CSV table of C-alpha atoms in Angstrom, one decimal:
chain,number,residue,atom,x,y,z
A,1,MET,CA,4.6,-36.0,113.1
A,2,THR,CA,7.8,-38.1,113.2
A,3,THR,CA,10.5,-35.7,115.1
A,4,ALA,CA,14.0,-35.5,115.2
A,5,ALA,CA,13.7,-35.4,119.3
A,6,ASN,CA,11.8,-39.1,118.5
A,7,LEU,CA,14.4,-40.5,116.1
A,8,PRO,CA,17.9,-42.5,117.4
A,9,ALA,CA,20.7,-40.1,118.3
A,10,ASP,CA,22.4,-41.8,115.1
A,11,VAL,CA,20.1,-41.8,112.8
A,12,THR,CA,20.0,-37.4,113.9
A,13,ASP,CA,24.1,-37.8,113.7
A,14,VAL,CA,23.8,-39.2,110.1
A,15,GLU,CA,21.3,-36.2,108.4
A,16,ASP,CA,23.8,-33.4,110.2
A,17,GLN,CA,26.8,-35.0,108.2
A,18,SER,CA,25.1,-35.2,105.1
A,19,THR,CA,23.5,-32.0,105.5
A,20,ILE,CA,27.4,-31.0,106.0
A,21,THR,CA,28.3,-32.6,103.3
A,22,GLU,CA,26.0,-31.1,100.4
A,23,ASP,CA,26.7,-27.8,102.1
A,24,ALA,CA,31.0,-28.3,101.4
A,25,ALA,CA,29.9,-29.6,97.7
A,26,ASP,CA,27.6,-26.7,96.6
A,27,ASP,CA,30.6,-24.3,97.7
A,28,THR,CA,33.4,-26.4,95.7
A,29,ASN,CA,30.8,-26.5,92.9
A,30,THR,CA,30.4,-22.8,93.2
A,31,GLY,CA,33.9,-21.7,94.0
A,32,ALA,CA,33.5,-20.4,97.2
A,33,GLU,CA,35.4,-20.7,99.9
A,34,PRO,CA,34.1,-22.9,102.8
A,35,SER,CA,32.0,-20.4,105.7
A,36,THR,CA,34.6,-20.1,108.7
A,37,GLY,CA,32.9,-17.8,110.0
A,38,GLU,CA,35.7,-14.5,110.4
A,39,SER,CA,35.4,-11.6,107.9
A,40,VAL,CA,37.4,-11.6,104.5
A,41,PRO,CA,39.5,-8.5,103.6
A,42,ASP,CA,38.5,-6.9,100.6
A,43,THR,CA,40.4,-6.4,97.7
A,44,VAL,CA,42.6,-3.1,98.0
A,45,LYS,CA,42.1,-1.7,94.8
A,46,GLU,CA,44.5,-0.8,92.0
A,47,PRO,CA,45.3,3.0,90.8
A,48,VAL,CA,43.6,4.7,88.0
A,49,GLU,CA,45.4,5.5,85.3
A,50,VAL,CA,44.2,9.2,84.3
A,51,ILE,CA,45.4,8.8,80.5
A,52,GLU,CA,44.8,5.6,79.1
A,53,ALA,CA,46.0,6.3,75.6
A,54,SER,CA,49.3,6.0,77.3
A,55,GLY,CA,49.8,2.5,77.3
A,56,GLU,CA,48.6,1.8,73.8
A,57,PHE,CA,51.0,4.3,72.7
A,58,VAL,CA,54.3,2.8,74.6
A,59,GLU,CA,52.7,-0.2,72.8
A,60,GLY,CA,52.8,1.3,69.7
A,61,VAL,CA,56.0,2.6,70.0
A,62,GLY,CA,57.8,-0.6,71.4
A,63,GLU,CA,56.7,-2.2,67.9
A,64,LYS,CA,58.7,-0.2,66.1
A,65,SER,CA,61.7,0.3,68.5
A,66,GLU,CA,62.5,-1.3,71.2
A,67,THR,CA,64.2,1.2,72.6
A,68,ALA,CA,62.1,3.4,71.8
A,69,GLY,CA,60.0,1.5,73.7
A,70,ALA,CA,61.7,0.8,76.9
A,71,PHE,CA,62.9,5.1,77.5
A,72,LEU,CA,58.6,5.2,77.4
A,73,GLU,CA,58.4,2.4,79.5
A,74,TRP,CA,60.6,3.5,82.0
A,75,MET,CA,58.9,7.1,82.0
A,76,SER,CA,55.5,5.2,82.2
A,77,GLU,CA,56.6,3.7,85.9
A,78,ILE,CA,57.7,6.8,87.1
A,79,ALA,CA,54.8,8.4,88.9
A,80,PHE,CA,52.2,9.3,91.6
A,81,GLU,CA,49.1,8.5,93.1
A,82,ILE,CA,46.6,11.2,94.5
A,83,GLY,CA,43.9,9.4,95.9
A,84,ASN,CA,42.7,6.5,93.6
A,85,LEU,CA,43.9,7.7,90.7
A,86,ARG,CA,48.1,7.7,89.0
A,87,ILE,CA,49.7,10.0,86.9
A,88,SER,CA,53.1,9.8,85.5
A,89,VAL,CA,55.8,11.7,83.7
A,90,LEU,CA,54.7,9.7,80.4
A,91,ASP,CA,51.0,11.3,81.1
A,92,VAL,CA,52.2,14.4,81.8
A,93,PHE,CA,54.0,14.7,78.3
A,94,LEU,CA,51.8,13.3,76.6
A,95,ALA,CA,48.8,16.0,77.7
A,96,VAL,CA,51.3,18.9,76.9
A,97,GLY,CA,51.7,17.4,73.0
A,98,VAL,CA,48.2,17.2,72.6
A,99,VAL,CA,47.2,20.3,74.6
A,100,LEU,CA,49.6,21.9,72.3
A,101,LEU,CA,48.8,20.2,69.0
A,102,VAL,CA,44.5,20.8,69.8
A,103,MET,CA,45.5,24.4,70.3
A,104,THR,CA,47.1,24.9,67.1
A,105,ALA,CA,44.4,23.2,65.2
A,106,ALA,CA,42.2,25.5,67.0
A,107,TRP,CA,43.2,28.8,66.3
A,108,MET,CA,44.0,27.6,62.6
A,109,ALA,CA,40.2,26.4,62.7
A,110,ILE,CA,39.1,29.9,63.8
A,111,ARG,CA,41.0,31.9,61.0
A,112,LEU,CA,39.9,29.4,58.2
A,113,SER,CA,36.2,29.8,59.5
A,114,ARG,CA,37.2,34.0,59.6
A,115,SER,CA,38.6,34.3,56.5
A,116,LEU,CA,35.0,32.4,54.8
A,117,ILE,CA,32.7,34.4,57.4
A,118,LYS,CA,34.3,37.1,56.1
A,119,ARG,CA,33.5,36.2,52.1
A,120,ILE,CA,29.7,35.9,53.2
A,121,THR,CA,28.2,39.4,51.7
A,122,ARG,CA,24.5,38.4,52.7
A,123,PHE,CA,25.9,38.7,56.6
A,124,ASP,CA,26.1,43.0,57.8
A,125,SER,CA,28.7,43.9,60.2
A,126,THR,CA,27.2,42.4,63.3
A,127,GLN,CA,26.4,39.3,61.5
A,128,LYS,CA,29.7,38.7,60.7
A,129,LEU,CA,31.3,39.3,64.5
A,130,LEU,CA,28.3,37.5,66.0
A,131,ALA,CA,29.1,34.5,63.5
A,132,GLU,CA,32.5,34.7,64.7
A,133,LYS,CA,32.8,34.7,68.0
A,134,LEU,CA,29.4,31.5,67.6
A,135,SER,CA,31.9,29.6,65.3
A,136,THR,CA,35.1,30.1,68.3
A,137,VAL,CA,33.2,29.3,70.8
A,138,ALA,CA,32.3,25.7,68.4
A,139,ILE,CA,35.5,25.3,67.6
A,140,TRP,CA,37.2,25.9,71.3
A,141,ALA,CA,34.5,23.3,72.9
A,142,LEU,CA,35.2,20.6,69.5
A,143,ALA,CA,39.0,21.2,70.2
A,144,PHE,CA,38.3,20.3,74.3
A,145,LEU,CA,36.6,16.9,73.8
A,146,ILE,CA,39.0,15.8,70.0
A,147,GLY,CA,41.3,16.5,73.0
A,148,ILE,CA,39.6,14.0,75.8
A,149,ASP,CA,39.2,11.8,73.2
A,150,LEU,CA,42.7,11.3,72.3
A,151,LEU,CA,44.5,11.6,75.5
A,152,GLY,CA,41.3,8.9,76.3
A,153,ILE,CA,41.2,9.9,79.8
A,154,ASP,CA,38.7,8.6,82.0
A,155,LEU,CA,35.9,12.0,83.0
A,156,THR,CA,34.8,9.1,85.7
A,157,ALA,CA,38.6,9.8,86.9
A,158,LEU,CA,38.4,12.7,87.2
A,159,ALA,CA,35.5,13.4,89.5
A,160,PHE,CA,37.9,13.5,92.3
A,161,PHE,CA,38.8,17.5,90.7
A,162,GLY,CA,34.9,18.2,89.8
A,163,GLY,CA,34.1,19.9,93.1
A,164,ALA,CA,37.1,22.5,92.8
A,165,PHE,CA,36.7,22.1,89.3
A,166,GLY,CA,32.9,24.2,90.1
A,167,LEU,CA,34.4,26.3,92.6
A,168,ALA,CA,36.7,27.5,90.3
A,169,ILE,CA,34.2,28.5,87.3
A,170,GLY,CA,31.7,30.4,89.9
A,171,PHE,CA,34.3,32.0,91.5
A,172,GLY,CA,36.6,32.5,89.5
A,173,LEU,CA,35.5,32.7,86.1
A,174,GLN,CA,32.0,33.9,86.6
A,175,LYS,CA,32.4,37.5,85.1
A,176,THR,CA,34.2,35.9,82.3
A,177,PHE,CA,31.3,33.7,81.1
A,178,GLY,CA,28.7,36.8,81.7
A,179,ASN,CA,30.4,39.0,79.7
A,180,LEU,CA,30.6,36.3,77.3
A,181,ILE,CA,27.0,35.8,77.0
A,182,SER,CA,26.3,39.9,77.3
A,183,GLY,CA,28.3,40.1,74.3
A,184,ILE,CA,26.7,37.8,72.2
A,185,ILE,CA,23.4,38.9,73.8
A,186,LEU,CA,24.8,42.6,72.9
A,187,LEU,CA,25.2,41.2,69.1
A,188,LEU,CA,22.0,40.0,69.2
A,189,ASP,CA,20.0,42.6,69.6
A,190,LYS,CA,22.6,44.7,67.3
A,191,SER,CA,22.0,47.4,70.2
A,192,ILE,CA,25.7,47.7,70.1
A,193,LYS,CA,27.9,47.1,67.2
A,194,PRO,CA,31.4,47.7,65.6
A,195,GLY,CA,31.8,51.2,64.8
A,196,ASP,CA,28.7,52.7,67.0
A,197,VAL,CA,29.4,56.0,69.2
A,198,ILE,CA,28.8,55.9,72.1
A,199,SER,CA,29.2,58.6,76.0
A,200,VAL,CA,32.4,57.4,77.7
A,201,THR,CA,32.7,58.5,81.3
A,202,ASP,CA,35.9,57.7,82.8
A,203,GLN,CA,36.1,57.1,86.4
A,204,ALA,CA,36.8,61.1,87.2
A,205,GLY,CA,32.7,61.0,85.8
A,206,ASN,CA,34.7,63.4,83.0
A,207,GLU,CA,32.5,62.1,79.9
A,208,ALA,CA,34.0,61.5,76.5
A,209,ILE,CA,32.6,60.4,72.5
A,210,GLY,CA,34.0,57.6,71.5
A,211,GLN,CA,33.2,55.1,68.8
A,212,ILE,CA,33.1,51.3,69.1
A,213,ARG,CA,36.4,49.8,67.3
A,214,LYS,CA,35.8,45.6,68.9
A,215,ILE,CA,33.5,43.4,70.9
A,216,GLY,CA,35.5,41.0,72.1
A,217,ILE,CA,34.9,37.8,74.4
A,218,ARG,CA,35.2,39.8,77.6
A,219,ALA,CA,34.8,44.3,77.0
A,220,ILE,CA,34.5,46.3,74.6
A,221,SER,CA,37.4,48.8,72.6
A,222,VAL,CA,36.2,52.0,72.2
A,223,ILE,CA,38.5,54.8,71.7
A,224,THR,CA,38.0,58.4,71.9
A,225,ARG,CA,38.9,61.5,70.4
A,226,ASP,CA,42.6,61.7,72.1
A,227,GLN,CA,42.8,58.6,71.2
A,228,THR,CA,42.4,56.9,74.6
A,229,GLU,CA,41.5,52.8,74.3
A,230,HIS,CA,38.7,52.7,76.6
A,231,LEU,CA,37.8,48.7,77.9
A,232,ILE,CA,34.2,48.3,79.4
A,233,PRO,CA,33.3,44.9,80.4
A,234,ASN,CA,30.6,43.8,78.1
A,235,GLU,CA,28.2,43.0,81.6
A,236,ASN,CA,28.4,47.2,82.5
A,237,LEU,CA,27.0,47.8,78.9
A,238,MET,CA,24.2,45.2,79.6
A,239,ILE,CA,23.2,46.7,83.0
A,240,ASN,CA,24.0,50.3,83.1
A,241,GLN,CA,22.6,53.2,80.5
A,242,VAL,CA,24.5,53.5,77.9
A,243,VAL,CA,24.0,56.9,75.9
A,244,ASN,CA,24.1,55.3,72.1
A,245,TRP,CA,24.7,58.2,69.4
A,246,SER,CA,24.6,56.3,66.1
A,247,TYR,CA,22.0,53.5,67.2
A,248,SER,CA,19.4,54.2,64.3
A,249,SER,CA,20.8,56.5,63.1
A,250,LYS,CA,24.6,58.9,62.7
A,251,ASP,CA,22.5,62.0,63.0
A,252,VAL,CA,23.4,64.2,65.9
A,253,ARG,CA,21.7,67.1,66.7
A,254,VAL,CA,24.2,70.0,68.4
A,255,LYS,CA,23.0,72.8,70.4
A,256,ALA,CA,25.2,76.3,70.9
A,257,PRO,CA,23.8,78.7,72.9
A,258,ILE,CA,25.1,82.7,72.7
A,259,GLY,CA,23.9,85.7,73.9
A,260,VAL,CA,24.1,89.3,73.0
A,261,SER,CA,22.9,93.0,74.8
A,262,TYR,CA,19.9,94.0,74.8
A,263,ASP,CA,20.7,97.0,72.4
A,264,SER,CA,21.3,94.6,68.9
A,265,ASP,CA,19.0,94.1,66.3
A,266,LEU,CA,17.6,91.0,66.6
A,267,GLU,CA,16.8,90.2,63.1
A,268,LEU,CA,20.3,90.9,62.2
A,269,VAL,CA,21.3,88.5,64.7
A,270,SER,CA,19.3,85.7,63.9
A,271,ARG,CA,21.0,85.9,60.4
A,272,LEU,CA,23.9,85.8,61.5
A,273,LEU,CA,24.0,83.3,63.1
A,274,TYR,CA,21.8,80.9,60.8
A,275,GLN,CA,25.0,82.3,57.9
A,276,ALA,CA,27.5,81.3,60.8
A,277,VAL,CA,26.3,77.6,61.2
A,278,ASP,CA,25.8,77.8,57.2
A,279,ASP,CA,29.2,77.9,56.5
A,280,VAL,CA,30.6,75.8,58.8
A,281,PRO,CA,31.6,72.5,56.0
A,282,ARG,CA,30.4,70.0,58.8
A,283,VAL,CA,26.7,71.0,59.8
A,284,GLN,CA,24.4,69.7,57.3
A,285,ALA,CA,22.1,71.3,55.5
A,286,THR,CA,19.0,68.7,56.1
A,287,PRO,CA,17.4,68.8,58.3
A,288,LYS,CA,17.5,72.7,59.0
A,289,PRO,CA,19.8,74.8,61.3
A,290,ARG,CA,17.4,76.2,64.0
A,291,VAL,CA,18.2,79.9,65.5
A,292,ASN,CA,15.7,79.5,69.4
A,293,LEU,CA,15.7,82.7,71.0
A,294,MET,CA,15.3,81.1,74.4
A,295,GLY,CA,14.7,83.7,77.1
A,296,PHE,CA,15.5,87.8,78.8
A,297,GLY,CA,18.7,87.3,80.9
A,298,ASP,CA,20.3,89.1,83.7
A,299,SER,CA,22.4,91.4,81.4
A,300,SER,CA,21.8,89.3,77.4
A,301,VAL,CA,19.4,88.0,75.0
A,302,ASP,CA,19.8,84.6,74.9
A,303,PHE,CA,19.7,82.7,71.6
A,304,GLU,CA,20.1,78.8,71.1
A,305,VAL,CA,21.6,77.6,67.6
A,306,ARG,CA,20.4,74.3,66.5
A,307,PHE,CA,22.2,72.5,63.9
A,308,TRP,CA,22.5,68.8,62.8
A,309,ILE,CA,25.8,66.4,62.2
A,310,GLN,CA,26.1,63.4,60.3
A,311,ASP,CA,29.9,62.3,61.9
A,312,PRO,CA,29.9,62.3,66.3
A,313,GLU,CA,32.6,60.3,65.7
A,314,GLU,CA,35.3,63.4,64.4
A,315,GLY,CA,33.6,65.2,68.0
A,316,ILE,CA,31.3,67.3,69.0
A,317,ALA,CA,33.1,70.0,71.2
A,318,ASN,CA,35.7,70.6,67.8
A,319,ILE,CA,32.1,71.8,65.6
A,320,ARG,CA,30.9,73.6,68.0
A,321,SER,CA,34.1,75.8,68.5
A,322,ASP,CA,33.9,76.0,64.7
A,323,VAL,CA,30.5,77.6,65.0
A,324,TYR,CA,31.4,79.6,68.1
A,325,THR,CA,34.6,81.2,65.8
A,326,ARG,CA,32.4,81.7,63.0
A,327,ILE,CA,29.6,83.5,64.8
A,328,TRP,CA,32.8,85.6,66.9
A,329,GLU,CA,33.8,87.2,63.0
A,330,LEU,CA,30.6,87.9,62.0
A,331,PHE,CA,29.3,89.8,65.4
A,332,LYS,CA,32.8,91.8,65.2
A,333,GLU,CA,32.0,92.7,61.3
A,334,HIS,CA,28.6,93.6,62.2
A,335,GLY,CA,29.3,95.3,65.7
A,336,VAL,CA,26.9,92.6,67.5
A,337,GLU,CA,27.6,93.4,71.0
A,338,ILE,CA,28.0,89.4,73.4
A,339,PRO,CA,28.1,91.2,76.3
A,340,PHE,CA,29.5,90.5,79.7
A,341,PRO,CA,27.5,90.1,83.3
A,342,GLN,CA,27.8,93.4,84.3
A,343,ARG,CA,26.8,94.7,88.8
A,344,ASP,CA,26.2,97.9,90.4
A,345,LEU,CA,27.7,98.0,94.2
A,346,ASN,CA,26.1,100.5,96.4
A,347,LEU,CA,28.2,101.3,99.9
A,348,ARG,CA,26.1,102.8,102.7
A,349,THR,CA,27.7,106.1,104.2
A,350,ASN,CA,28.5,105.7,108.1
A,351,LYS,CA,31.2,107.3,110.3
A,352,GLN,CA,33.6,104.3,110.2
A,353,PHE,CA,32.8,104.0,106.6
A,354,GLU,CA,34.1,107.8,106.4
A,355,LYS,CA,36.4,107.5,109.0
A,356,LEU,CA,38.0,105.3,106.8
A,357,ILE,CA,38.1,107.2,103.5
A,358,GLU,CA,40.1,110.2,105.9
A,359,ALA,CA,42.6,108.0,106.0
A,360,LEU,CA,43.6,106.6,103.1
A,361,GLY,CA,43.0,110.5,101.5
A,362,ASN,CA,45.6,111.7,104.4
A,363,ARG,CA,47.9,108.6,103.1
A,364,ALA,CA,48.2,109.5,100.1
A,365,GLU,CA,48.4,112.9,100.7
A,366,ASN,CA,51.8,112.4,102.6
A,367,ALA,CA,52.4,110.2,100.4
A,368,SER,CA,51.8,112.5,97.6
A,369,ASN,CA,54.3,115.6,99.9
A,370,SER,CA,57.0,113.6,100.6
C-alpha cells in the first residue's frame, strides 16, 4: 500500500490543493461562509410584540384613512421594552378597549343567562342559584379567551409574567378560589341554601338567629332579627360546625322552663301551662306541646314547656317571651305563686358580737334622746 510519505512532494501538494478547492466549492453551494477559525457572534433577537393585533389594526385603519393610520403608526412607535417584550402605547389603548368591550358583553350575557335560568320551572331555588354560579364562571372564562383572541396576544410571550401571576394566585387569591369552590359545593349538597335559618355567633361570642339572604362568590349574607347583616366566608361553613334550623324541616322546638312554689296545685299548674301555649298564635298545634315536670328544686317545683313553631326566621326569643307573658297572666288570675330563692341566716353569739349589738343600741338611744 502506497502512502503519502512515499509519493513525490508535488503530488501531495496537488491533492491538498484539490481538497481545499472541493471544500470551498461545497461552502459556496451551501451558502455558508468559509470557516476562518473565529467564532461568529449570535444574531441579536428582535423584541416580541405582546399584542400582535395592533399591526393588523394599524394596517386596516390606514387603508381607510391615511391620517388615522399615520396617527396610529405614531402611537405604535412609542413603546417600551420589558425583557424581550415590546409594549407600545397603542397596545395599551387596544388592551383597555378590548377589556371594556369584553367585560360589557360578559355582564350582558350574565344578566341574560340569569333571566333565562329563572324561567326554568323544573329547578328549585338552590338549583337555579347553582346554575347561575356555574354559568357566571363559564361566561367569564369564555370572555377571557375571546379577549386573548381579539388582541392576538402570544401566550408564550407572557411566560415572563407566569411566575409572578402564579405566586399571586397562590398567595393573594387562594382564599378567594377556596371560597368560590366552597360555595359551589354547599349548593351541590344543599346543606346551606338561601332562605335557611342558621345560628350566627359574633366576635363577642353572642349567638343570634339569622336567615340566609344570598350565597355569593366569596361569602354568604345572613340577616338577623335586628337587621344586622353578617357576611360569613363560604369556607368557614365548610370547616366549622353550623346549626341549620331549617335544613330538612322548618319545625323548631322551643323550650321554656318555669318554676312554681311547693304549695301550688300541680295539676292546675300543668293545665294553665297548656292553656298558655295554646293562646299564643305562633305555637303549632301539631306536634302537640308538652309540659314536663323536670324536678324539685331548692325553692320551687321545676316545669318545662316544650312547643313547636314553623317560622324560626321570625325569632326564637320573642315567641318564648310571648309564652312567658301568657303564663304570668294565668298564674296571677289563679293565684299560682312563682317563688324566688330564700335563705335562712344563722348568726352565732360571741363576746365581740354582743359588744357590737350593745354599741349599736347605745348609739340608737343617744340619737333618740338628742
